[in-house]
Coordinates of C-alpha atoms in Angstrom, one line a residue:
X17 CA -55.4 37.0 9.5
X18 CA -54.0 33.8 8.3
X19 CA -55.6 30.5 9.3
X20 CA -54.6 28.4 11.9
X21 CA -53.4 25.9 9.5
X22 CA -51.4 28.3 7.6
X23 CA -49.9 29.6 10.8
X24 CA -48.9 26.2 11.4
X25 CA -47.1 25.6 8.4
X26 CA -45.4 29.1 8.6
X27 CA -44.0 28.3 12.2
X28 CA -42.8 25.0 10.7
X29 CA -40.9 26.8 8.2
X30 CA -39.5 29.1 10.7
X31 CA -38.5 26.2 12.7
X32 CA -36.6 24.8 9.8
X33 CA -34.7 28.1 9.2
X34 CA -33.8 27.9 13.1
X35 CA -32.4 24.3 12.5
X36 CA -30.3 25.6 9.6
X37 CA -29.0 28.6 11.6
X38 CA -28.0 26.3 14.4
X39 CA -26.2 24.2 12.3
X40 CA -23.8 27.2 10.6
X41 CA -23.9 29.7 13.4
X42 CA -20.8 31.3 14.9
X43 CA -21.9 32.4 18.3
X44 CA -19.9 31.7 21.5
X45 CA -19.2 28.1 21.5
X46 CA -19.8 27.1 25.1
X47 CA -23.4 27.8 25.4
X48 CA -25.7 25.0 25.2
X49 CA -29.6 24.7 25.6
X50 CA -32.7 24.9 23.3
X51 CA -34.6 27.7 21.6
X52 CA -38.4 27.5 21.4
X53 CA -40.4 29.7 19.2
X54 CA -43.5 30.9 21.1
X55 CA -45.3 33.3 19.0
X56 CA -44.6 36.1 16.5
X57 CA -45.1 39.8 17.3
X58 CA -46.7 40.2 13.9
X59 CA -46.2 37.0 11.7
X60 CA -44.0 34.3 11.1
X61 CA -41.0 35.1 8.6
X62 CA -37.7 36.1 8.3
X63 CA -36.8 39.4 9.8
X64 CA -40.0 39.7 11.8
X65 CA -40.0 39.8 15.9
X66 CA -40.6 36.4 17.1
X67 CA -41.0 35.6 21.0
X68 CA -38.7 32.6 21.7
X69 CA -38.0 30.7 24.9
X70 CA -34.3 29.9 25.7
X71 CA -33.7 26.9 27.7
X72 CA -30.2 26.5 29.2
X73 CA -28.9 23.2 29.6
X74 CA -28.3 23.4 33.3
X75 CA -31.8 24.3 34.0
X76 CA -32.7 20.7 34.2
X77 CA -31.1 20.7 37.7
X78 CA -33.0 23.9 38.6
X79 CA -30.1 26.1 38.1
X80 CA -31.0 28.1 35.2
X81 CA -34.5 29.2 34.3
X82 CA -35.6 29.5 31.0
X83 CA -35.5 32.8 29.3
X84 CA -37.9 34.7 27.1
X85 CA -36.5 37.1 24.5
X86 CA -37.6 38.5 21.3
X87 CA -35.5 37.6 18.0
X88 CA -35.1 38.5 14.6
X89 CA -33.6 36.0 12.2
X90 CA -32.1 37.0 9.0
X91 CA -31.1 35.0 5.8
X92 CA -28.5 36.4 3.3
X93 CA -27.3 34.0 0.4
X94 CA -27.5 30.7 2.9
X95 CA -25.8 32.6 5.8
X96 CA -28.3 33.1 8.9
X97 CA -27.8 36.1 11.2
X98 CA -29.7 36.5 14.1
X99 CA -30.2 39.6 16.6
X100 CA -32.0 39.8 20.1
X101 CA -34.0 42.4 22.0
X102 CA -31.8 43.7 24.6
X103 CA -33.5 46.9 26.4
X104 CA -35.1 49.3 23.8
X105 CA -32.5 47.9 21.2
X106 CA -31.1 44.9 19.6
X107 CA -27.9 43.0 20.5
X108 CA -25.9 40.4 18.0
X109 CA -26.3 36.9 19.1
X110 CA -22.7 36.3 19.9
X111 CA -22.8 39.0 22.7
X112 CA -26.0 37.9 24.0
X113 CA -25.0 34.3 24.3
X114 CA -21.8 35.2 26.0
X115 CA -23.6 37.2 28.5
X116 CA -26.3 34.5 29.2
X117 CA -23.3 31.7 29.4
X118 CA -21.3 34.0 32.1
X119 CA -25.2 34.4 34.0
X120 CA -25.3 30.6 33.8
X121 CA -22.1 29.9 35.3
X122 CA -22.2 32.4 38.2
X123 CA -25.6 31.0 39.0
X124 CA -24.4 27.5 39.1
X125 CA -21.4 28.3 41.1
X126 CA -23.6 30.1 43.7
X127 CA -25.7 26.9 43.9
X128 CA -22.7 24.8 44.8
X129 CA -21.7 27.1 47.4
X130 CA -25.2 27.2 49.1
X131 CA -26.1 23.4 48.9
X132 CA -24.1 20.3 49.6
X133 CA -23.5 18.0 46.3
X134 CA -25.2 15.1 47.9
X135 CA -28.2 17.2 48.3
X136 CA -28.4 18.2 44.9
X137 CA -28.3 14.4 43.8
X138 CA -30.7 13.5 46.2
X139 CA -33.5 15.9 45.6
X140 CA -32.9 17.7 42.3
X141 CA -35.5 20.4 41.7
X142 CA -36.5 20.0 38.1
X143 CA -38.0 22.7 36.4
X144 CA -41.7 22.3 34.9
X145 CA -42.2 23.0 31.5
X146 CA -45.2 23.0 29.0
X147 CA -43.8 20.2 27.0
X148 CA -47.2 18.8 26.7
X149 CA -48.1 21.8 24.5
X150 CA -47.9 20.9 20.9
X151 CA -46.6 24.4 20.2
X152 CA -43.9 24.1 22.8
X153 CA -42.9 20.7 21.7
X154 CA -40.7 21.9 19.1
X155 CA -37.2 23.0 19.7
X156 CA -34.0 23.4 18.2
X157 CA -30.7 22.6 20.1
X158 CA -28.3 25.3 20.6
X159 CA -24.7 23.5 21.2
X160 CA -21.0 24.2 20.5
X161 CA -20.2 23.8 16.8
X162 CA -16.5 22.3 16.8
X163 CA -14.8 25.2 18.6
X164 CA -12.0 23.0 19.8
X165 CA -12.2 20.6 17.2
X166 CA -11.4 23.3 14.4
X167 CA -8.2 24.0 16.2
X168 CA -6.8 20.8 15.5
X169 CA -4.4 20.3 12.8
X170 CA -6.2 19.6 9.6
X171 CA -5.1 16.1 8.9
X172 CA -5.9 15.2 12.4
X173 CA -9.6 16.6 11.8
X174 CA -9.7 14.5 8.6
X175 CA -8.6 11.3 10.4
X176 CA -11.2 11.8 13.0
X177 CA -13.7 12.4 10.6
X178 CA -12.9 9.2 8.6
X179 CA -13.5 7.2 11.7
X180 CA -16.7 9.0 12.3
X181 CA -18.2 7.9 9.0
X182 CA -16.3 4.7 8.7
X183 CA -14.8 6.1 5.5
X184 CA -13.8 3.2 2.7
X185 CA -11.1 3.9 0.5
X186 CA -12.9 2.4 -2.6
X187 CA -16.4 3.4 -3.4
X188 CA -18.7 2.6 -6.1
X189 CA -21.3 5.3 -6.6
X190 CA -24.6 4.1 -7.4
X191 CA -24.0 0.6 -5.8
X192 CA -25.4 0.3 -2.2
X193 CA -22.8 -1.5 -0.1
X194 CA -24.7 -3.9 2.2
X195 CA -21.8 -5.9 3.5
X196 CA -21.0 -3.8 6.5
X197 CA -24.2 -2.5 7.1
X198 CA -25.1 1.3 7.9
X199 CA -22.0 3.5 8.3
X200 CA -21.6 5.2 11.7
X201 CA -22.6 8.5 9.9
X202 CA -23.5 9.1 6.4
X203 CA -21.2 11.3 4.4
X204 CA -24.2 13.5 3.5
X205 CA -24.6 14.4 7.2
X206 CA -21.0 15.0 7.7
X207 CA -21.2 17.6 5.0
X208 CA -23.9 19.6 7.0
X209 CA -22.2 19.7 10.3
X210 CA -20.5 23.1 9.9
X211 CA -19.5 25.1 6.9
X212 CA -15.8 25.6 7.9
X213 CA -15.4 21.9 8.3
X214 CA -17.3 21.2 5.2
X215 CA -14.8 23.6 3.3
X216 CA -12.1 21.2 3.6
X217 CA -13.6 18.0 4.1
X218 CA -15.4 18.0 0.7
X219 CA -12.1 18.3 -1.3
X220 CA -10.3 15.9 1.0
X221 CA -13.0 13.3 0.2
X222 CA -12.7 13.4 -3.4
X223 CA -8.9 13.5 -3.4
X224 CA -8.4 10.5 -1.1
X225 CA -11.2 8.1 -2.2
X226 CA -11.0 5.7 -5.4
X227 CA -14.3 5.9 -7.0
X228 CA -14.8 2.6 -8.9
X229 CA -17.0 1.9 -11.8
X230 CA -18.2 -1.0 -14.1
X231 CA -20.1 -0.2 -17.1
X232 CA -22.6 2.2 -15.6
X233 CA -23.1 5.2 -13.2
X234 CA -19.9 6.9 -14.3
X235 CA -21.4 9.8 -16.5
X236 CA -24.1 10.4 -13.6
X237 CA -21.5 10.6 -11.2
X238 CA -19.1 13.2 -13.0
X239 CA -22.0 15.1 -14.0
X240 CA -23.9 15.4 -10.6
X241 CA -20.8 16.3 -8.6
X242 CA -20.1 19.6 -10.8
X243 CA -17.0 20.9 -12.1
X244 CA -15.5 22.2 -8.9
X245 CA -15.6 18.7 -7.3
X246 CA -14.4 17.2 -10.5
X247 CA -11.3 19.2 -10.1
X248 CA -10.6 17.5 -6.8
X249 CA -10.8 13.8 -8.1
X250 CA -7.6 12.1 -8.1
X251 CA -8.3 8.1 -8.4
X252 CA -10.8 6.3 -10.7
X253 CA -11.0 2.6 -10.9
X254 CA -12.7 0.7 -13.6
X255 CA -13.8 -2.9 -13.7
X256 CA -14.6 -4.4 -17.0
X257 CA -15.8 -7.6 -17.9
X258 CA -15.6 -9.6 -21.3
X259 CA -17.3 -6.9 -23.1
X260 CA -14.4 -4.3 -22.4
X261 CA -13.4 -3.6 -25.9
X262 CA -17.0 -2.9 -26.9
X263 CA -17.5 -0.6 -24.1
X264 CA -14.2 1.3 -24.9
X265 CA -15.0 1.8 -28.5
X266 CA -18.4 2.9 -27.9
X267 CA -17.4 5.7 -25.1
X268 CA -13.6 6.0 -24.9
X269 CA -11.9 6.1 -28.1
X270 CA -10.9 9.3 -30.1
X271 CA -13.3 10.4 -32.5
X272 CA -11.2 9.4 -35.6
X273 CA -11.0 5.8 -34.3
X274 CA -14.7 5.7 -33.6
X275 CA -15.5 7.2 -37.2
X276 CA -13.1 4.6 -38.6
X277 CA -14.7 1.6 -37.0
X278 CA -18.2 2.7 -36.9
X279 CA -19.8 1.0 -34.2
X280 CA -23.7 0.9 -34.2
X281 CA -25.0 3.9 -32.0
X282 CA -28.2 5.8 -32.2
X283 CA -28.6 9.5 -31.7
X284 CA -29.1 9.5 -27.9
X285 CA -26.3 7.1 -27.3
X286 CA -23.8 9.4 -29.5
X287 CA -25.1 12.3 -27.1
X288 CA -24.0 10.3 -24.2
X289 CA -20.7 9.5 -25.8
X290 CA -19.8 13.1 -26.3
X291 CA -21.1 13.8 -22.9
X292 CA -18.8 11.4 -21.0
X293 CA -15.7 12.4 -23.0
X294 CA -16.1 16.0 -22.2
X295 CA -16.4 15.1 -18.6
X296 CA -13.4 13.0 -18.6
X297 CA -11.3 15.6 -20.3
X298 CA -11.6 17.7 -17.3
X299 CA -10.0 15.4 -15.0
X300 CA -6.3 15.2 -13.9
X301 CA -5.7 12.0 -12.1
X302 CA -2.9 10.8 -10.0
X303 CA -4.0 7.2 -10.5
X304 CA -6.4 4.9 -12.6
X305 CA -6.8 1.4 -11.5
X306 CA -8.2 -1.2 -14.1
X307 CA -9.6 -4.3 -13.1
X308 CA -8.4 -7.0 -15.7
X309 CA -9.4 -10.3 -14.5
X310 CA -12.1 -10.9 -17.1
X311 CA -10.5 -9.1 -19.9
X312 CA -8.4 -10.8 -22.5
X313 CA -4.6 -10.3 -21.9
X314 CA -4.1 -9.2 -25.4
X315 CA -7.0 -6.6 -25.3
X316 CA -5.6 -4.9 -22.4
X317 CA -3.3 -2.2 -24.3
X318 CA -6.3 -1.4 -26.3
X319 CA -8.2 -0.8 -23.5
X320 CA -5.5 1.2 -21.5
X321 CA -5.0 3.5 -24.7
X322 CA -8.6 4.3 -25.0
X323 CA -9.1 5.3 -21.2
X324 CA -5.6 7.4 -21.3
X325 CA -6.7 9.2 -24.8
X326 CA -9.9 10.3 -23.2
X327 CA -9.0 11.4 -19.7
X328 CA -7.3 14.8 -19.3
X329 CA -4.2 13.8 -17.9
X330 CA -3.1 10.5 -15.9
X331 CA 0.0 10.2 -13.9
X332 CA 0.0 6.3 -13.2
X333 CA -1.9 3.1 -14.4
X334 CA -2.3 0.4 -11.9
X335 CA -3.6 -3.1 -12.6
X336 CA -5.7 -5.2 -10.5
X337 CA -7.0 -8.9 -10.9
X338 CA -10.0 -9.8 -8.8
X339 CA -9.2 -7.0 -6.1
X340 CA -5.5 -7.6 -6.1
X341 CA -2.6 -5.1 -7.6
X342 CA -0.6 -7.1 -10.2
X343 CA 2.4 -6.0 -12.0
X344 CA 2.1 -4.5 -15.7
X345 CA 3.6 -7.6 -17.1
X346 CA 1.1 -9.9 -15.6
X347 CA -1.7 -7.6 -17.1
X348 CA -0.9 -7.7 -20.8
X349 CA 2.2 -9.0 -22.4
X350 CA 2.4 -6.1 -25.0
X351 CA 1.9 -3.2 -22.7
X352 CA 5.7 -2.5 -22.8
X353 CA 5.8 -2.0 -26.5
X354 CA 3.6 1.4 -26.9
X355 CA 2.1 0.7 -29.9
X356 CA 0.5 3.4 -32.0
X357 CA -3.2 3.7 -32.9
X358 CA -2.6 2.2 -36.4
X359 CA -1.0 -1.1 -34.8
X360 CA -3.6 -1.3 -32.1
X361 CA -6.5 -1.1 -34.5
X362 CA -4.8 -3.8 -36.7
X363 CA -4.5 -6.1 -33.7
X364 CA -8.3 -5.4 -32.9
X365 CA -9.5 -5.8 -36.6
X366 CA -7.5 -9.1 -36.8
X367 CA -8.6 -10.7 -33.7
X368 CA -12.5 -9.5 -33.4
X369 CA -13.4 -8.9 -37.2
X370 CA -15.0 -12.1 -37.4
X371 CA -15.6 -12.8 -33.4
X372 CA -18.8 -12.7 -31.5
X373 CA -18.4 -8.9 -30.8
X374 CA -17.9 -8.0 -34.1
X375 CA -21.4 -6.7 -34.7
X376 CA -21.1 -4.2 -31.7
X377 CA -17.3 -3.0 -32.6
X378 CA -17.4 -2.6 -36.1
X379 CA -19.9 -1.6 -38.6
X380 CA -21.3 -3.7 -41.5
X381 CA -19.3 -1.7 -44.1
X382 CA -16.1 -1.8 -41.8
X383 CA -16.3 -5.8 -41.5
X384 CA -17.0 -6.3 -45.4
X385 CA -13.8 -4.6 -46.2
X386 CA -10.1 -6.0 -46.0
X387 CA -7.7 -4.7 -43.7
X388 CA -5.6 -2.7 -46.5
X389 CA -8.9 -0.3 -47.0
X390 CA -8.7 0.7 -43.4
X391 CA -5.0 1.0 -43.4
X392 CA -5.0 3.2 -46.4
X393 CA -7.6 5.6 -44.7
X394 CA -5.3 5.6 -41.4
X395 CA -2.2 6.2 -43.5
X396 CA -3.8 9.4 -44.9
X397 CA -4.0 10.7 -41.3
X398 CA -0.7 9.5 -40.1
X399 CA -0.2 12.5 -37.7
X400 CA -2.9 11.1 -35.6
X401 CA -2.9 7.1 -36.1
X402 CA 0.9 7.3 -35.7
X403 CA 0.7 8.4 -32.2

């Protein structure tokens, strides 16, 4: 026989399963109450008969007494199913809760016919419960799970959920936003409310939110959300500072440009470069927002070309300066010319080969060579550098 400590741990684990069942159950949506596991017939565990107490919500006013019933809870691939003892057999949870709801409603109707409403308010008959007993103090709430809410149009459901979580159109993963305090409901909690609601909520959140990054957290974010959620991403934002060129040469430029310039990276950094490029290749984005407030105007074209070459597909590029959208002409004077890689590398070499960022952008060998040597290498691979 298990020790008392082991039994308490097993009971706590069973209550955890009951809570998961209550969050994804598909029983009759109008029944409200609580379920309290009392004692097992043999042992605590899934599939074992457990004696529980069902407390309808209306028993607060003495109209619906609690019910003791034997249940069995099953879990198959994260989907919970419950059966209830009915006579000499077992009954599915939906039929059992429907029957109890009808009995509860009939009892309430009879009470209203027998007593005056004023008498009920003046002297309510409250049921006595064994709530002081630590065993009976743990309960799981049984409530409607979005029965009417799911019948609303999907667009209206999403607007209601957006208000519930105080959803922001622009989010910076990895950076806590303390300006507005805690949201009404965390997004992680929203995803646990209902499987059917979560089914369309998660893709909607990824489709309609602009995820903004500076020079950190992008790789971790794309890796953690997984390939399914990456396919739902539609908007990304990048906020670069004065080291935008160094960042793009290290992580975003194509491999042939990277090998030509030879920025100093160790083996671990090369691994992260390969990973971020593979993750970005999977994306099909409707819009990319680039913050150019701290980027030199003549460098914007190289930054844009590096990003576009890395991301799988981009329909539109929008520029921002300190949070405000600006026309393309104001972002960079040379954006309309659509230069190829040879011209972009030439402009980069002429402006920064002897500049403060030269040690981070070019290898020592590349810095010591004249431009004609690099140009000769690129002309040999004109199929790429001419694009």
